Amino acid sequence: LDILEEAEMDLKPILEADVDIDMDIDEGRIHIILERLERSSSKTGFVMIKDSSSDDGRARKMRSQNKGRQGSSRQTRYQPSFRRFLSPNGCIVLVGKNRRDNEAICFQVARGDDIWFHSRGCPGAHVLLQIRRGSPRPTDECMQFAANLAAFYSDARTERKAPVTTASPKHI
């Protein structure tokens, strides 16, 4: 939003002045505004509409430079696909399916009151018992349910007893 406000401030003198369209406008200022808008396009949704009749060498050069950048940068952000369960008391329990889901559970989804579970000493899924305002408070049954999921979605699945670590997300 700040970028758009800055661009508007830069354009205001041009728009308010009684300037003839054919008159030279400070191309440096317009180029800076254009770059600012293109950099912020992922946040603002700005899309540059290019008119083929007014195409010049500089615009072609900018397009070819941007084309090279687009191939190397990620266009879409990873969307985690957790397993979602409802505990006996009605709390939401999230279980990661892979390494990226596990990281998303720990560092993006988890909040202060949530409880994190993981099977101790072996690879496995990260489990998050979500505790949100207005949601039911977790009981011992909910905690056991989440611990069972952590053991089940780990290499300790076949063991009769599996130790499970619990922690607050801020301690992960």
PDB file of C-alpha atoms in Angstrom:
ATOM      1  CA  LEU A   1       0.000   0.000   0.000  1.00  0.00           C
ATOM      2  CA  ASP A   2       2.891   2.350   0.779  1.00  0.00           C
ATOM      3  CA  ILE A   3       4.357   1.672  -2.654  1.00  0.00           C
ATOM      4  CA  LEU A   4       1.103   2.629  -4.355  1.00  0.00           C
ATOM      5  CA  GLU A   5       0.856   5.816  -2.288  1.00  0.00           C
ATOM      6  CA  GLU A   6       4.447   6.724  -3.263  1.00  0.00           C
ATOM      7  CA  ALA A   7       3.640   6.096  -6.931  1.00  0.00           C
ATOM      8  CA  GLU A   8       0.536   8.271  -6.630  1.00  0.00           C
ATOM      9  CA  MET A   9       2.612  11.088  -5.081  1.00  0.00           C
ATOM     10  CA  ASP A  10       5.131  10.809  -7.927  1.00  0.00           C
ATOM     11  CA  LEU A  11       2.392  10.929 -10.569  1.00  0.00           C
ATOM     12  CA  LYS A  12       0.348  13.743  -8.972  1.00  0.00           C
ATOM     13  CA  PRO A  13       2.407  16.645 -10.448  1.00  0.00           C
ATOM     14  CA  ILE A  14       2.130  15.102 -13.909  1.00  0.00           C
ATOM     15  CA  LEU A  15      -1.617  14.498 -13.660  1.00  0.00           C
ATOM     16  CA  GLU A  16      -2.497  17.862 -12.090  1.00  0.00           C
ATOM     17  CA  ALA A  17      -0.462  19.992 -14.479  1.00  0.00           C
ATOM     18  CA  ASP A  18      -2.064  21.159 -17.681  1.00  0.00           C
ATOM     19  CA  VAL A  19       0.464  19.244 -19.733  1.00  0.00           C
ATOM     20  CA  ASP A  20       0.094  18.600 -23.403  1.00  0.00           C
ATOM     21  CA  ILE A  21       0.215  14.820 -24.033  1.00  0.00           C
ATOM     22  CA  ASP A  22       2.914  15.223 -26.684  1.00  0.00           C
ATOM     23  CA  MET A  23       5.088  17.192 -24.285  1.00  0.00           C
ATOM     24  CA  ASP A  24       8.108  15.420 -22.872  1.00  0.00           C
ATOM     25  CA  ILE A  25       7.441  14.079 -19.395  1.00  0.00           C
ATOM     26  CA  ASP A  26      10.322  13.252 -17.097  1.00  0.00           C
ATOM     27  CA  GLU A  27      10.960   9.695 -18.332  1.00  0.00           C
ATOM     28  CA  GLY A  28      13.248   8.951 -15.387  1.00  0.00           C
ATOM     29  CA  ARG A  29      10.407   9.551 -12.942  1.00  0.00           C
ATOM     30  CA  ILE A  30       8.012   7.390 -14.959  1.00  0.00           C
ATOM     31  CA  HIS A  31      10.607   4.617 -15.210  1.00  0.00           C
ATOM     32  CA  ILE A  32      11.088   4.654 -11.399  1.00  0.00           C
ATOM     33  CA  ILE A  33       7.325   4.506 -10.847  1.00  0.00           C
ATOM     34  CA  LEU A  34       6.993   1.643 -13.328  1.00  0.00           C
ATOM     35  CA  GLU A  35       9.765  -0.354 -11.635  1.00  0.00           C
ATOM     36  CA  ARG A  36       8.214   0.269  -8.215  1.00  0.00           C
ATOM     37  CA  LEU A  37       4.830  -0.985  -9.398  1.00  0.00           C
ATOM     38  CA  GLU A  38       6.298  -4.063 -11.094  1.00  0.00           C
ATOM     39  CA  ARG A  39       8.298  -4.987  -7.953  1.00  0.00           C
ATOM     40  CA  SER A  40       5.188  -4.779  -5.817  1.00  0.00           C
ATOM     41  CA  SER A  41       2.935  -6.578  -8.312  1.00  0.00           C
ATOM     42  CA  SER A  42       2.769  -9.781  -6.229  1.00  0.00           C
ATOM     43  CA  LYS A  43       1.411  -7.812  -3.251  1.00  0.00           C
ATOM     44  CA  THR A  44      -0.749  -5.275  -5.067  1.00  0.00           C
ATOM     45  CA  GLY A  45      -1.980  -7.279  -8.065  1.00  0.00           C
ATOM     46  CA  PHE A  46      -0.692  -4.600 -10.468  1.00  0.00           C
ATOM     47  CA  VAL A  47      -0.566  -5.839 -14.070  1.00  0.00           C
ATOM     48  CA  MET A  48       1.189  -3.850 -16.773  1.00  0.00           C
ATOM     49  CA  ILE A  49      -0.885  -3.543 -19.948  1.00  0.00           C
ATOM     50  CA  LYS A  50       1.479  -3.159 -22.840  1.00  0.00           C
ATOM     51  CA  ASP A  51       0.392  -1.443 -26.022  1.00  0.00           C
ATOM     52  CA  SER A  52       2.139  -3.025 -29.014  1.00  0.00           C
ATOM     53  CA  SER A  53       1.868   0.159 -31.097  1.00  0.00           C
ATOM     54  CA  SER A  54       3.963   2.172 -28.637  1.00  0.00           C
ATOM     55  CA  ASP A  55       6.544  -0.601 -28.175  1.00  0.00           C
ATOM     56  CA  ASP A  56      10.126   0.578 -28.289  1.00  0.00           C
ATOM     57  CA  GLY A  57      13.520  -1.067 -27.803  1.00  0.00           C
ATOM     58  CA  ARG A  58      13.676  -0.224 -24.100  1.00  0.00           C
ATOM     59  CA  ALA A  59      10.365  -1.987 -23.360  1.00  0.00           C
ATOM     60  CA  ARG A  60      11.506  -5.063 -25.307  1.00  0.00           C
ATOM     61  CA  LYS A  61      14.758  -5.099 -23.353  1.00  0.00           C
ATOM     62  CA  MET A  62      12.862  -4.845 -20.030  1.00  0.00           C
ATOM     63  CA  ARG A  63      10.564  -7.718 -21.026  1.00  0.00           C
ATOM     64  CA  SER A  64      13.501  -9.950 -21.932  1.00  0.00           C
ATOM     65  CA  GLN A  65      15.234  -9.149 -18.624  1.00  0.00           C
ATOM     66  CA  ASN A  66      12.063  -9.905 -16.673  1.00  0.00           C
ATOM     67  CA  LYS A  67      11.517 -13.132 -18.598  1.00  0.00           C
ATOM     68  CA  GLY A  68      14.891 -14.408 -17.395  1.00  0.00           C
ATOM     69  CA  ARG A  69      14.060 -13.520 -13.785  1.00  0.00           C
ATOM     70  CA  GLN A  70      10.662 -15.172 -13.833  1.00  0.00           C
ATOM     71  CA  GLY A  71      12.119 -18.559 -14.692  1.00  0.00           C
ATOM     72  CA  SER A  72      14.425 -18.567 -11.681  1.00  0.00           C
ATOM     73  CA  SER A  73      12.035 -17.153  -9.080  1.00  0.00           C
ATOM     74  CA  ARG A  74       9.163 -19.107  -7.584  1.00  0.00           C
ATOM     75  CA  GLN A  75       5.836 -17.840  -8.823  1.00  0.00           C
ATOM     76  CA  THR A  76       3.648 -19.721  -6.348  1.00  0.00           C
ATOM     77  CA  ARG A  77       4.112 -20.217  -2.666  1.00  0.00           C
ATOM     78  CA  TYR A  78       3.895 -23.742  -1.232  1.00  0.00           C
ATOM     79  CA  GLN A  79       0.413 -24.530   0.052  1.00  0.00           C
ATOM     80  CA  PRO A  80       0.637 -27.070   2.863  1.00  0.00           C
ATOM     81  CA  SER A  81      -1.752 -30.035   2.755  1.00  0.00           C
ATOM     82  CA  PHE A  82      -2.059 -31.202   6.336  1.00  0.00           C
ATOM     83  CA  ARG A  83      -4.069 -34.130   7.555  1.00  0.00           C
ATOM     84  CA  ARG A  84      -6.847 -32.669   9.703  1.00  0.00           C
ATOM     85  CA  PHE A  85      -8.469 -34.541  12.564  1.00  0.00           C
ATOM     86  CA  LEU A  86     -11.031 -33.651  15.202  1.00  0.00           C
ATOM     87  CA  SER A  87     -10.116 -34.728  18.735  1.00  0.00           C
ATOM     88  CA  PRO A  88     -12.692 -36.346  21.055  1.00  0.00           C
ATOM     89  CA  ASN A  89     -13.422 -32.975  22.653  1.00  0.00           C
ATOM     90  CA  GLY A  90     -13.658 -31.167  19.288  1.00  0.00           C
ATOM     91  CA  CYS A  91     -10.167 -29.609  19.034  1.00  0.00           C
ATOM     92  CA  ILE A  92      -8.501 -29.441  15.621  1.00  0.00           C
ATOM     93  CA  VAL A  93      -5.397 -31.604  15.229  1.00  0.00           C
ATOM     94  CA  LEU A  94      -3.065 -31.038  12.252  1.00  0.00           C
ATOM     95  CA  VAL A  95      -0.605 -33.696  11.075  1.00  0.00           C
ATOM     96  CA  GLY A  96       2.162 -32.976   8.551  1.00  0.00           C
ATOM     97  CA  LYS A  97       2.498 -35.225   5.507  1.00  0.00           C
ATOM     98  CA  ASN A  98       6.077 -34.299   4.579  1.00  0.00           C
ATOM     99  CA  ARG A  99       9.053 -32.158   5.578  1.00  0.00           C
ATOM    100  CA  ARG A 100       7.532 -28.952   4.184  1.00  0.00           C
ATOM    101  CA  ASP A 101       4.246 -29.552   5.996  1.00  0.00           C
ATOM    102  CA  ASN A 102       6.167 -30.202   9.227  1.00  0.00           C
ATOM    103  CA  GLU A 103       8.021 -26.902   8.869  1.00  0.00           C
ATOM    104  CA  ALA A 104       4.801 -25.052   8.064  1.00  0.00           C
ATOM    105  CA  ILE A 105       3.132 -26.532  11.151  1.00  0.00           C
ATOM    106  CA  CYS A 106       6.019 -25.402  13.366  1.00  0.00           C
ATOM    107  CA  PHE A 107       6.824 -21.990  11.951  1.00  0.00           C
ATOM    108  CA  GLN A 108       3.697 -20.672  10.211  1.00  0.00           C
ATOM    109  CA  VAL A 109       0.581 -22.253  11.692  1.00  0.00           C
ATOM    110  CA  ALA A 110       1.523 -22.790  15.339  1.00  0.00           C
ATOM    111  CA  ARG A 111       0.575 -20.095  17.842  1.00  0.00           C
ATOM    112  CA  GLY A 112       1.279 -19.483  21.503  1.00  0.00           C
ATOM    113  CA  ASP A 113      -1.220 -21.787  23.238  1.00  0.00           C
ATOM    114  CA  ASP A 114      -0.997 -24.675  20.750  1.00  0.00           C
ATOM    115  CA  ILE A 115       0.704 -27.927  21.703  1.00  0.00           C
ATOM    116  CA  TRP A 116       3.222 -29.607  19.389  1.00  0.00           C
ATOM    117  CA  PHE A 117       3.816 -33.376  19.362  1.00  0.00           C
ATOM    118  CA  HIS A 118       6.522 -35.540  17.772  1.00  0.00           C
ATOM    119  CA  SER A 119       7.626 -39.121  18.233  1.00  0.00           C
ATOM    120  CA  ARG A 120      10.915 -39.145  20.118  1.00  0.00           C
ATOM    121  CA  GLY A 121      14.045 -40.664  18.590  1.00  0.00           C
ATOM    122  CA  CYS A 122      12.704 -41.478  15.127  1.00  0.00           C
ATOM    123  CA  PRO A 123      11.502 -39.659  12.013  1.00  0.00           C
ATOM    124  CA  GLY A 124       7.840 -38.835  11.881  1.00  0.00           C
ATOM    125  CA  ALA A 125       5.122 -36.303  11.354  1.00  0.00           C
ATOM    126  CA  HIS A 126       4.776 -33.148  13.402  1.00  0.00           C
ATOM    127  CA  VAL A 127       1.389 -32.943  15.089  1.00  0.00           C
ATOM    128  CA  LEU A 128      -0.220 -29.727  16.292  1.00  0.00           C
ATOM    129  CA  LEU A 129      -3.121 -29.592  18.709  1.00  0.00           C
ATOM    130  CA  GLN A 130      -4.660 -26.202  17.959  1.00  0.00           C
ATOM    131  CA  ILE A 131      -5.987 -24.226  20.881  1.00  0.00           C
ATOM    132  CA  ARG A 132      -7.783 -21.114  19.701  1.00  0.00           C
ATOM    133  CA  ARG A 133      -9.985 -18.556  21.374  1.00  0.00           C
ATOM    134  CA  GLY A 134     -13.548 -19.815  21.367  1.00  0.00           C
ATOM    135  CA  SER A 135     -12.583 -23.418  20.645  1.00  0.00           C
ATOM    136  CA  PRO A 136     -13.060 -26.197  23.186  1.00  0.00           C
ATOM    137  CA  ARG A 137     -10.305 -26.626  25.768  1.00  0.00           C
ATOM    138  CA  PRO A 138      -8.234 -29.796  25.233  1.00  0.00           C
ATOM    139  CA  THR A 139      -8.746 -32.636  27.673  1.00  0.00           C
ATOM    140  CA  ASP A 140      -6.414 -35.520  28.523  1.00  0.00           C
ATOM    141  CA  GLU A 141      -8.246 -37.537  25.850  1.00  0.00           C
ATOM    142  CA  CYS A 142      -7.363 -34.881  23.261  1.00  0.00           C
ATOM    143  CA  MET A 143      -3.719 -34.944  24.324  1.00  0.00           C
ATOM    144  CA  GLN A 144      -3.640 -38.772  24.108  1.00  0.00           C
ATOM    145  CA  PHE A 145      -5.335 -38.632  20.692  1.00  0.00           C
ATOM    146  CA  ALA A 146      -2.685 -36.222  19.346  1.00  0.00           C
ATOM    147  CA  ALA A 147       0.135 -38.303  20.873  1.00  0.00           C
ATOM    148  CA  ASN A 148      -1.310 -41.437  19.238  1.00  0.00           C
ATOM    149  CA  LEU A 149      -1.333 -39.658  15.873  1.00  0.00           C
ATOM    150  CA  ALA A 150       2.307 -38.597  16.347  1.00  0.00           C
ATOM    151  CA  ALA A 151       3.294 -42.205  17.083  1.00  0.00           C
ATOM    152  CA  PHE A 152       1.159 -43.631  14.262  1.00  0.00           C
ATOM    153  CA  TYR A 153       2.572 -41.288  11.589  1.00  0.00           C
ATOM    154  CA  SER A 154       6.175 -42.096  12.508  1.00  0.00           C
ATOM    155  CA  ASP A 155       8.629 -44.978  12.252  1.00  0.00           C
ATOM    156  CA  ALA A 156       7.483 -46.035  15.730  1.00  0.00           C
ATOM    157  CA  ARG A 157       4.115 -47.108  14.278  1.00  0.00           C
ATOM    158  CA  THR A 158       4.739 -50.821  14.900  1.00  0.00           C
ATOM    159  CA  GLU A 159       6.061 -50.426  18.468  1.00  0.00           C
ATOM    160  CA  ARG A 160       3.867 -51.329  21.431  1.00  0.00           C
ATOM    161  CA  LYS A 161       4.968 -48.176  23.250  1.00  0.00           C
ATOM    162  CA  ALA A 162       6.356 -45.077  21.605  1.00  0.00           C
ATOM    163  CA  PRO A 163       7.715 -42.077  23.493  1.00  0.00           C
ATOM    164  CA  VAL A 164       6.236 -38.779  22.260  1.00  0.00           C
ATOM    165  CA  THR A 165       7.656 -35.335  22.935  1.00  0.00           C
ATOM    166  CA  THR A 166       5.338 -32.411  23.562  1.00  0.00           C
ATOM    167  CA  ALA A 167       6.277 -28.752  23.536  1.00  0.00           C
ATOM    168  CA  SER A 168       4.942 -25.285  23.167  1.00  0.00           C
ATOM    169  CA  PRO A 169       5.579 -23.949  19.633  1.00  0.00           C
ATOM    170  CA  LYS A 170       7.853 -21.197  20.945  1.00  0.00           C
ATOM    171  CA  HIS A 171      10.256 -23.891  22.220  1.00  0.00           C
ATOM    172  CA  ILE A 172      10.636 -25.660  18.868  1.00  0.00           C
TER     173      ILE A 172
END
